[in-house]
mmCIF file of C-alpha atoms in Angstrom:
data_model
loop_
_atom_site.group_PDB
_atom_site.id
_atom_site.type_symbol
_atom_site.label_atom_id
_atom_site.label_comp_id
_atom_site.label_asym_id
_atom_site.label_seq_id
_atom_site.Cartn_x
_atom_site.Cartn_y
_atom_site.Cartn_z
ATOM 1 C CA UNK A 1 39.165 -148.552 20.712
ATOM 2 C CA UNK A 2 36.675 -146.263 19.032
ATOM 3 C CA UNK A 3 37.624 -143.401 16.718
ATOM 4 C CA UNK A 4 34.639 -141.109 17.134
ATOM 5 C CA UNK A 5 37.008 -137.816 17.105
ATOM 6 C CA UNK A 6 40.417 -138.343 15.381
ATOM 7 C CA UNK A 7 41.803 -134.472 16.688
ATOM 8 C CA UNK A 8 44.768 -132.657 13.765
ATOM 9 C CA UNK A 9 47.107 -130.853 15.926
ATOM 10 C CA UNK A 10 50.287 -129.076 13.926
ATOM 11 C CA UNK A 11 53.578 -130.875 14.913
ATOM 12 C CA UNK A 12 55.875 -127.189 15.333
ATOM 13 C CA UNK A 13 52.918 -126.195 17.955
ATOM 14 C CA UNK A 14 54.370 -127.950 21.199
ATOM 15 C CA UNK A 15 51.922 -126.398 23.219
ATOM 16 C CA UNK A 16 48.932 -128.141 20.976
ATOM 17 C CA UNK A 17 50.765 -131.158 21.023
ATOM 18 C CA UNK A 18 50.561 -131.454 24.841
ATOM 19 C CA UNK A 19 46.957 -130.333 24.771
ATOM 20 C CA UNK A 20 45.647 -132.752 22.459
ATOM 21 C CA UNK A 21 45.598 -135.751 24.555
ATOM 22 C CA UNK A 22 43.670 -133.925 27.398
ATOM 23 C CA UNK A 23 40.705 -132.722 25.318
ATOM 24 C CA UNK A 24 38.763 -136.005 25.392
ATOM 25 C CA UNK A 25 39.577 -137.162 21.265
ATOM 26 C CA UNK A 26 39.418 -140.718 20.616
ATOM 27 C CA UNK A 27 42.501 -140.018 18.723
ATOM 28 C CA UNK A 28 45.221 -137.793 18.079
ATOM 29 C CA UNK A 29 47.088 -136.950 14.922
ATOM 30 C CA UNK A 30 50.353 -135.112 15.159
ATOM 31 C CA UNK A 31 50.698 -133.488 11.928
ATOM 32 C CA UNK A 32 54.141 -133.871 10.216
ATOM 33 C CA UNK A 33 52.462 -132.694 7.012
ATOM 34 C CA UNK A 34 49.985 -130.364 5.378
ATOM 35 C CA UNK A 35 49.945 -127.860 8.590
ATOM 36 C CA UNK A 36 53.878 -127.565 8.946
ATOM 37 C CA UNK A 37 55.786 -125.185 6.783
ATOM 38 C CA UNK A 38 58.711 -126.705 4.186
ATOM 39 C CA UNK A 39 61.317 -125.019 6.713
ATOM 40 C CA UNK A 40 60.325 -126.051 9.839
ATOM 41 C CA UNK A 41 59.603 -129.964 8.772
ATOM 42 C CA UNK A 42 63.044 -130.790 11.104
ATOM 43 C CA UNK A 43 61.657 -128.354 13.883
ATOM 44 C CA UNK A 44 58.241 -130.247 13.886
ATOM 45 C CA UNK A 45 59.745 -133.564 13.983
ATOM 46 C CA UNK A 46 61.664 -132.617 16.940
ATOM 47 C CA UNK A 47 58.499 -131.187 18.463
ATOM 48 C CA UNK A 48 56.457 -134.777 17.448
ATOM 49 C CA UNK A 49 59.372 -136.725 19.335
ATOM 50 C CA UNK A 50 59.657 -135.100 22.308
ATOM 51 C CA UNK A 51 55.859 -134.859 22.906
ATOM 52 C CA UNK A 52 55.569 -138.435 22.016
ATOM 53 C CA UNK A 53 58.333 -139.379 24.472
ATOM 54 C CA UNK A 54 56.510 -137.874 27.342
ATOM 55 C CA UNK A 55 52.951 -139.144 26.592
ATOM 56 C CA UNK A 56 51.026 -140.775 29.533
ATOM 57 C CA UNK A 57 47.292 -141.121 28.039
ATOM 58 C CA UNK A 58 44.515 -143.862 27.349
ATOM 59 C CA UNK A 59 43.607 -141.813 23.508
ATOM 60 C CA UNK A 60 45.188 -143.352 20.367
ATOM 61 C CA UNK A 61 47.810 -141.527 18.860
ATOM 62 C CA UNK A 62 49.225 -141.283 15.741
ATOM 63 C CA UNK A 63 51.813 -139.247 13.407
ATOM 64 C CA UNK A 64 50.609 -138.408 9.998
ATOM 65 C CA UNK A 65 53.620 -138.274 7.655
ATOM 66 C CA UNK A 66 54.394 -137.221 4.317
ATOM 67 C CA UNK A 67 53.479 -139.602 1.794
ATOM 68 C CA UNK A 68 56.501 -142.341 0.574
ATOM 69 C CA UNK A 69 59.272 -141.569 -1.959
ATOM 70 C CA UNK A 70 58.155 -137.819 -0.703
ATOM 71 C CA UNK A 71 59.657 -137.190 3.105
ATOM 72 C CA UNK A 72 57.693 -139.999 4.645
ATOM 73 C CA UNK A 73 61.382 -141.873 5.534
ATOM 74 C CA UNK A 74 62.700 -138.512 6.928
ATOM 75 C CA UNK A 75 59.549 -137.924 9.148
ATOM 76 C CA UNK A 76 59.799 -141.827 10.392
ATOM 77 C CA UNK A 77 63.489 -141.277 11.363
ATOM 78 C CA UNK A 78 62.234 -138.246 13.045
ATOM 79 C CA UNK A 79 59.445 -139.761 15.368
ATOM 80 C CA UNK A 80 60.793 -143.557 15.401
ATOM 81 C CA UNK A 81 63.763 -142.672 17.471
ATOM 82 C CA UNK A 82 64.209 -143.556 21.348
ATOM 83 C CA UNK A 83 61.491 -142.918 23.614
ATOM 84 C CA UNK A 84 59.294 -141.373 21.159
ATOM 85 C CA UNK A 85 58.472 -144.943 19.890
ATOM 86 C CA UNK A 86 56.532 -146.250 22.280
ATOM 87 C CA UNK A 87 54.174 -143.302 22.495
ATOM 88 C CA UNK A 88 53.067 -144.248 18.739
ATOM 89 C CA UNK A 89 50.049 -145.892 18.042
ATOM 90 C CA UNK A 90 49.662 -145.778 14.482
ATOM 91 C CA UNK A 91 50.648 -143.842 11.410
ATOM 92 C CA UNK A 92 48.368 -141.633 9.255
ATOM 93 C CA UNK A 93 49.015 -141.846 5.292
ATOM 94 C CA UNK A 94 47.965 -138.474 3.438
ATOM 95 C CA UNK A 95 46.610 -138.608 -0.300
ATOM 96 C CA UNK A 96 46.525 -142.713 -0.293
ATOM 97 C CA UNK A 97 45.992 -143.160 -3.902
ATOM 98 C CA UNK A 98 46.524 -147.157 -4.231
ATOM 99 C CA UNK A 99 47.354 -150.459 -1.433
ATOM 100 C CA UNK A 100 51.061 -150.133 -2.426
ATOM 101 C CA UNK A 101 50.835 -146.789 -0.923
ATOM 102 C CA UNK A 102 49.719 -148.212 2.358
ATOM 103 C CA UNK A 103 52.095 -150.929 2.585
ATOM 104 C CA UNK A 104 55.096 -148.852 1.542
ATOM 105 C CA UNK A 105 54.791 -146.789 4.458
ATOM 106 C CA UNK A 106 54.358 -149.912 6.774
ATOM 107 C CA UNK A 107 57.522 -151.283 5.445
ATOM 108 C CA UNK A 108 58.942 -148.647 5.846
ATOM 109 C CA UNK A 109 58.042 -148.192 9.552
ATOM 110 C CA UNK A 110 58.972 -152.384 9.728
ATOM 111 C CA UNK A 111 62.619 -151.407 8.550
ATOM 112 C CA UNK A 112 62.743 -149.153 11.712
ATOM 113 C CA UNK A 113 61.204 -152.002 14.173
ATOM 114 C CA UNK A 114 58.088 -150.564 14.278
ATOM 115 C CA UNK A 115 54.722 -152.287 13.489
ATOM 116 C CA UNK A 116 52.328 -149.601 13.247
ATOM 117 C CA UNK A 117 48.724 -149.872 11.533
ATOM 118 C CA UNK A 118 47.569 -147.213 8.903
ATOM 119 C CA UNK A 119 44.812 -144.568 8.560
ATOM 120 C CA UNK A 120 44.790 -143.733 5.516
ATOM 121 C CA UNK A 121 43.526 -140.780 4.441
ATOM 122 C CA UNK A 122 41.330 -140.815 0.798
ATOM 123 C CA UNK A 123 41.861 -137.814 -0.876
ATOM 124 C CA UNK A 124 42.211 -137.266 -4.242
ATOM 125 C CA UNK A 125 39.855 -138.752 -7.676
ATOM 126 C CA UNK A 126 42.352 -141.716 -7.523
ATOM 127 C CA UNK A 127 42.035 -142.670 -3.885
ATOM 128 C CA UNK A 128 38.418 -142.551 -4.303
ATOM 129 C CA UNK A 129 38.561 -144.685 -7.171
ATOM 130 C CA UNK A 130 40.769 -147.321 -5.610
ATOM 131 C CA UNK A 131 39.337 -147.146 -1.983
ATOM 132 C CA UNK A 132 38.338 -150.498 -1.708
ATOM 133 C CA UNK A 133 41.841 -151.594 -2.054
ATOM 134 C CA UNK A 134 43.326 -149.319 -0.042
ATOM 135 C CA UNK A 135 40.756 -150.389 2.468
ATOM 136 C CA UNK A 136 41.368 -153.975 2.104
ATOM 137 C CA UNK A 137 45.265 -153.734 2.372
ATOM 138 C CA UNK A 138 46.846 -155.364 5.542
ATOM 139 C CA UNK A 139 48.396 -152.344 7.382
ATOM 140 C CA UNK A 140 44.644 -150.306 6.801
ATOM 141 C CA UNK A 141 43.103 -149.759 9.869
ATOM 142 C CA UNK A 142 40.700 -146.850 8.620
ATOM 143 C CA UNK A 143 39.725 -145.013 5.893
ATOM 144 C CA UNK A 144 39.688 -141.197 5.914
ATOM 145 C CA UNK A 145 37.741 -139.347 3.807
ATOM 146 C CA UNK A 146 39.494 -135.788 2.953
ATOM 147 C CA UNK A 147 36.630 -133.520 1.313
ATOM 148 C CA UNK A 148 38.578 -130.039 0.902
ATOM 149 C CA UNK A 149 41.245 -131.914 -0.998
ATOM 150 C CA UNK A 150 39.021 -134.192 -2.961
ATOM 151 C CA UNK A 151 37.498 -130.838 -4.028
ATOM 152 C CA UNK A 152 40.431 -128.944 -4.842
ATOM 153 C CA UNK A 153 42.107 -132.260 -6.750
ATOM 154 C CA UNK A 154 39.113 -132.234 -8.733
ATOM 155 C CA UNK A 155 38.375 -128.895 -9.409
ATOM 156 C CA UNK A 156 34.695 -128.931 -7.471
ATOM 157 C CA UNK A 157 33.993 -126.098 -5.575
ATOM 158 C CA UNK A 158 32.730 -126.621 -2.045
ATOM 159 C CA UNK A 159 29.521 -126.182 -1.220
ATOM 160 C CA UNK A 160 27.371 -125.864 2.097
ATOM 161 C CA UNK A 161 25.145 -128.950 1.082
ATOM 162 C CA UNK A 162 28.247 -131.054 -0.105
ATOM 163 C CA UNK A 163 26.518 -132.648 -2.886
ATOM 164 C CA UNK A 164 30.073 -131.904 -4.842
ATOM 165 C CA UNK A 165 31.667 -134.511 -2.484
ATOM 166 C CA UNK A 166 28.789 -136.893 -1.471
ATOM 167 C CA UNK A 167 29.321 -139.936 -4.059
ATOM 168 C CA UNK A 168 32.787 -139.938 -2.874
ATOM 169 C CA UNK A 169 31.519 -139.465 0.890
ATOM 170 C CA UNK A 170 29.662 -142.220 0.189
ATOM 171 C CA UNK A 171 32.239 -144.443 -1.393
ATOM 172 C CA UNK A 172 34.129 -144.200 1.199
ATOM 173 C CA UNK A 173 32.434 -145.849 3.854
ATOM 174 C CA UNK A 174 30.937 -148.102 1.515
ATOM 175 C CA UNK A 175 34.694 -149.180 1.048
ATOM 176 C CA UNK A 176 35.764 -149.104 4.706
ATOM 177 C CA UNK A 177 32.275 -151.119 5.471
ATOM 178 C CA UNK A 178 33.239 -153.943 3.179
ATOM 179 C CA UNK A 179 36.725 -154.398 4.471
ATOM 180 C CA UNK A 180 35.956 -154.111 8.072
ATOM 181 C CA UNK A 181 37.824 -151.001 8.931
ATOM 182 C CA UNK A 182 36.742 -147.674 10.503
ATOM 183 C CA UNK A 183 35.923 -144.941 8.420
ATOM 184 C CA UNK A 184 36.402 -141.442 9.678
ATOM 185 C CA UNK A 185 34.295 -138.459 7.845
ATOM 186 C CA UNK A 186 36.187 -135.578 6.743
ATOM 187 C CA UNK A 187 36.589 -132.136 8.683
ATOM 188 C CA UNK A 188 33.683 -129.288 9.041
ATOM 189 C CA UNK A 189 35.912 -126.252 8.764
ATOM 190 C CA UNK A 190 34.064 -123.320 10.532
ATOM 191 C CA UNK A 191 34.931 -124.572 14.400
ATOM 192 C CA UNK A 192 33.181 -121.551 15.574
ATOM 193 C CA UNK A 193 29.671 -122.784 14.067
ATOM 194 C CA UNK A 194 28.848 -125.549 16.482
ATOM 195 C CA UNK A 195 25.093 -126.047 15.458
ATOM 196 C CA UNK A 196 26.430 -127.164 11.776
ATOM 197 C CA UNK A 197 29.061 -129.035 13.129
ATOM 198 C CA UNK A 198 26.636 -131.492 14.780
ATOM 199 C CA UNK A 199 24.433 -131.473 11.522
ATOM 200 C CA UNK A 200 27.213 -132.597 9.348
ATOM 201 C CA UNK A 201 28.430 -134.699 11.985
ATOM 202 C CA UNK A 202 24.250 -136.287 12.404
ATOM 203 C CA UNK A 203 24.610 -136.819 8.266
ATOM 204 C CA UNK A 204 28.223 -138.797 8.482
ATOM 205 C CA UNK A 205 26.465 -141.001 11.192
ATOM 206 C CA UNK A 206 23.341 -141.649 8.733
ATOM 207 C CA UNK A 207 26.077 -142.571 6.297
ATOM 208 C CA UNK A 208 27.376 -144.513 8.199
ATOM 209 C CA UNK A 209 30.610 -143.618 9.172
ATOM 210 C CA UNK A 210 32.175 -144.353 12.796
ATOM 211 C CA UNK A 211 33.867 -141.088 13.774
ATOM 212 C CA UNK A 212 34.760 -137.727 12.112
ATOM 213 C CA UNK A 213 38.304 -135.487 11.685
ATOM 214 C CA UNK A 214 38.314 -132.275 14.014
ATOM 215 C CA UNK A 215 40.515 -129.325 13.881
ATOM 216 C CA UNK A 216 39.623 -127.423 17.167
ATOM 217 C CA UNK A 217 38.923 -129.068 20.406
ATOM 218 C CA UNK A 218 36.208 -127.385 20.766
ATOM 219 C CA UNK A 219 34.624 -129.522 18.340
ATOM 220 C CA UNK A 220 35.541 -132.989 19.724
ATOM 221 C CA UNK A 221 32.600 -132.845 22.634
ATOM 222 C CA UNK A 222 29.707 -132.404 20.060
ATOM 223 C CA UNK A 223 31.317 -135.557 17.736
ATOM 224 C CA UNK A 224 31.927 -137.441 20.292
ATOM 225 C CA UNK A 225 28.239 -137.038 21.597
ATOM 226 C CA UNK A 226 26.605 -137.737 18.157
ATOM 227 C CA UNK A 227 28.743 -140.848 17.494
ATOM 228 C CA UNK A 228 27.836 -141.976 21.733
ATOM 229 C CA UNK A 229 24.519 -144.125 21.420
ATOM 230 C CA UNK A 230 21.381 -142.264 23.416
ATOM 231 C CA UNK A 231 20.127 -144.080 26.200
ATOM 232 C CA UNK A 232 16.781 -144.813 24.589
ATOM 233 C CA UNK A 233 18.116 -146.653 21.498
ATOM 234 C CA UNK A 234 21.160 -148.578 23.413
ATOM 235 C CA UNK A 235 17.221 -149.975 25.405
ATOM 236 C CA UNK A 236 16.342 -150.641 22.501
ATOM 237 C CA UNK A 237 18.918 -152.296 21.123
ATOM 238 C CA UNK A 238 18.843 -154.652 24.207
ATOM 239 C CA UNK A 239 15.151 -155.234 23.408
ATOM 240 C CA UNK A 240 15.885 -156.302 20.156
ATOM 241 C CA UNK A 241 18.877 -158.843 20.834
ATOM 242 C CA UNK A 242 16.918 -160.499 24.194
ATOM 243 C CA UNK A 243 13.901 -160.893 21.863
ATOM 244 C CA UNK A 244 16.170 -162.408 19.145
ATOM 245 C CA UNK A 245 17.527 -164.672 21.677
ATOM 246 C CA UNK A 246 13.957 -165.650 22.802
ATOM 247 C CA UNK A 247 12.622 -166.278 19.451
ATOM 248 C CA UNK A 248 16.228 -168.437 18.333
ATOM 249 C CA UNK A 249 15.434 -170.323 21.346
ATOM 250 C CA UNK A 250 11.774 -171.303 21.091
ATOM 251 C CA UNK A 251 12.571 -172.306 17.180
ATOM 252 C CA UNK A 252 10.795 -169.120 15.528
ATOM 253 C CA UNK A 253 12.288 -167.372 13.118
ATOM 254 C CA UNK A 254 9.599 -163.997 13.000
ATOM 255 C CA UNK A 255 9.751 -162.181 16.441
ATOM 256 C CA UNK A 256 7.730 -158.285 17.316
ATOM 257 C CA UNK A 257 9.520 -155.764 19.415
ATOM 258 C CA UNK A 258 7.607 -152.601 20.383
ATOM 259 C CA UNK A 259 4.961 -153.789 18.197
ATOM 260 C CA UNK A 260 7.399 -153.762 15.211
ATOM 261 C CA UNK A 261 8.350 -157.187 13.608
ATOM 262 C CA UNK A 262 12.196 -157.625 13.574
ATOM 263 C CA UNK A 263 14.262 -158.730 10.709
ATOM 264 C CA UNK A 264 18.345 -159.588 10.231
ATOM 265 C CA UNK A 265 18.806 -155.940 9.405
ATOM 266 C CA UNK A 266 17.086 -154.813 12.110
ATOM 267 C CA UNK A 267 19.743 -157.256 14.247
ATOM 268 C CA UNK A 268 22.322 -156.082 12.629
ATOM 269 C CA UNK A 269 21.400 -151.860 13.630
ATOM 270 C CA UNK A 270 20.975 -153.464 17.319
ATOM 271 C CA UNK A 271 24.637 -155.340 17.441
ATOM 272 C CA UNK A 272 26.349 -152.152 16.029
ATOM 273 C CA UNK A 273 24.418 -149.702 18.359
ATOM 274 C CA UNK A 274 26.083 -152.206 21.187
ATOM 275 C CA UNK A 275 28.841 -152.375 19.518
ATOM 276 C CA UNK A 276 29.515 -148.636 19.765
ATOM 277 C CA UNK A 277 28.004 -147.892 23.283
ATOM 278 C CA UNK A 278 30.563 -150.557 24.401
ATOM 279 C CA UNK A 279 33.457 -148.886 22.460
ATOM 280 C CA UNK A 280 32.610 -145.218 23.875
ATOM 281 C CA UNK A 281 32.303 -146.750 26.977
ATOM 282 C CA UNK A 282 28.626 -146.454 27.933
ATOM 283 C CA UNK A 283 27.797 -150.204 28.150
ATOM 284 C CA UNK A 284 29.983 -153.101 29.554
#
């Protein structure tokens, strides 16, 4: 399943809640944390199960709770609880600073018979610092890079070029890369501003990253289109792998495509622009 869009929606906001899954994001986060109020955590939770319970869609969706030994157990109680269960995909972990972080929460899901990978979202100076073990830890299925909070743990201030943030951007999915989970690129705030959107968006792809947080659904087409292979390089992608499979065949180790010799990095770009047309659905 890809994660080129992972779409926030507020869990005391029923309505969003039974919008989200129509607007065509990869995946869903019901948000049990940062955008609900102290006083209406219960109210949210209530609004997370029900909408869970009465899910029928093909996007991934997940719950992000407050972090362990801090309300996670409450918000697990909340969502883990009859129907509501099997609507669950996964579980998002907010300001992951370290791998017991990741597993706590996971155990704690497994004491409520649920078995439920974790995004976990890297946040703060020490997530950064530890991201390749939060990355490598058994319930991680993603890294999630969270820029505004980074910034604001660290004292930065956020700028429109992001050079503040872009060692830890970087980290990031170097970390994800090496442990052989997603990584999705932190939010662009302004949803009105569609033209930067798809810059920033262009930039996490040169980074490397495989999909990127939105806020709005407005903003899920245009990420959703940047991290969808063009026709013209998924061609030549196929180019590159038939000529690899020519050259392995005939015992040569040096092959040309489009008049450009091909090397094992060059491969390695064609298998992952595959890899992603296949995930978004564009090639079998």
């Amino acid at each position: 399943m890809p994660r080129r869009s992972v779409l926030f929606s507020p869990g005391d906001r029923p309505e969003l809640l039974r919008n989200a899954p129509t607007t065509g994001a990869d995946t869903v986060v019901f948000d049990l944390e940062d955008a609900v109020a102290p006083e209406r955590k219960t109210e949210a939770g209530a609004a997370v199960r029900e909408a869970l319970a009465a899910l029928d869609t093909d996007c991934e969706v997940c719950v992000r709770v407050r972090p362990p030994g801090r309300g996670a157990a409450a918000d697990l109680d909340a969502v883990l609880d009859g129907d509501a269960r099997a609507g669950l995909d996964a579980l998002v972990l907010p300001k992951a600073e370290s791998a017991d972080d990741v597993t706590d929460l996971a155990d704690l899901a497994a004491e409520r018979d649920a078995d439920l990978p974790v995004l976990a979202l890297v946040e703060t100076a020490a997530g950064v610092l530890h991201a390749e073990a939060i990355a490598a830890a058994e319930p991680t299925a993603a890294l999630v890079f969270g820029a505004e909070d980074l910034a604001a743990d660290i004292g930065a201030t956020r700028t429109e070029e992001g050079t503040e943030v872009l060692h830890a951007r970087e980290h990031v999915v170097l970390a994800a890369a090496a442990a052989g989970v997603d990584a999705v690129d932190t939010l662009y705030t302004d949803f009105e501003d569609e033209a930067g959107l798809r810059a920033d968006t262009e930039f996490a792809l040169e980074l490397g990253y495989d999909g990127k947080l939105a806020i709005h659904p407005s903003q899920v087409g245009p990420i959703n289109e940047t991290f969808t292979p063009d026709p013209d390089r998924v061609e030549w992608a196929e180019r590159v792998l038939a000529a690899r499979d020519e050259a392995d065949a005939e015992g040569r180790g040096v092959f040309a495509v489009d008049g450009e010799m091909v090397d094992a990095p060059l491969v390695t770009q064609a298998e992952r622009v595959l890899e992603r047309a296949r995930a978004a659905g564009v090639r079998e």
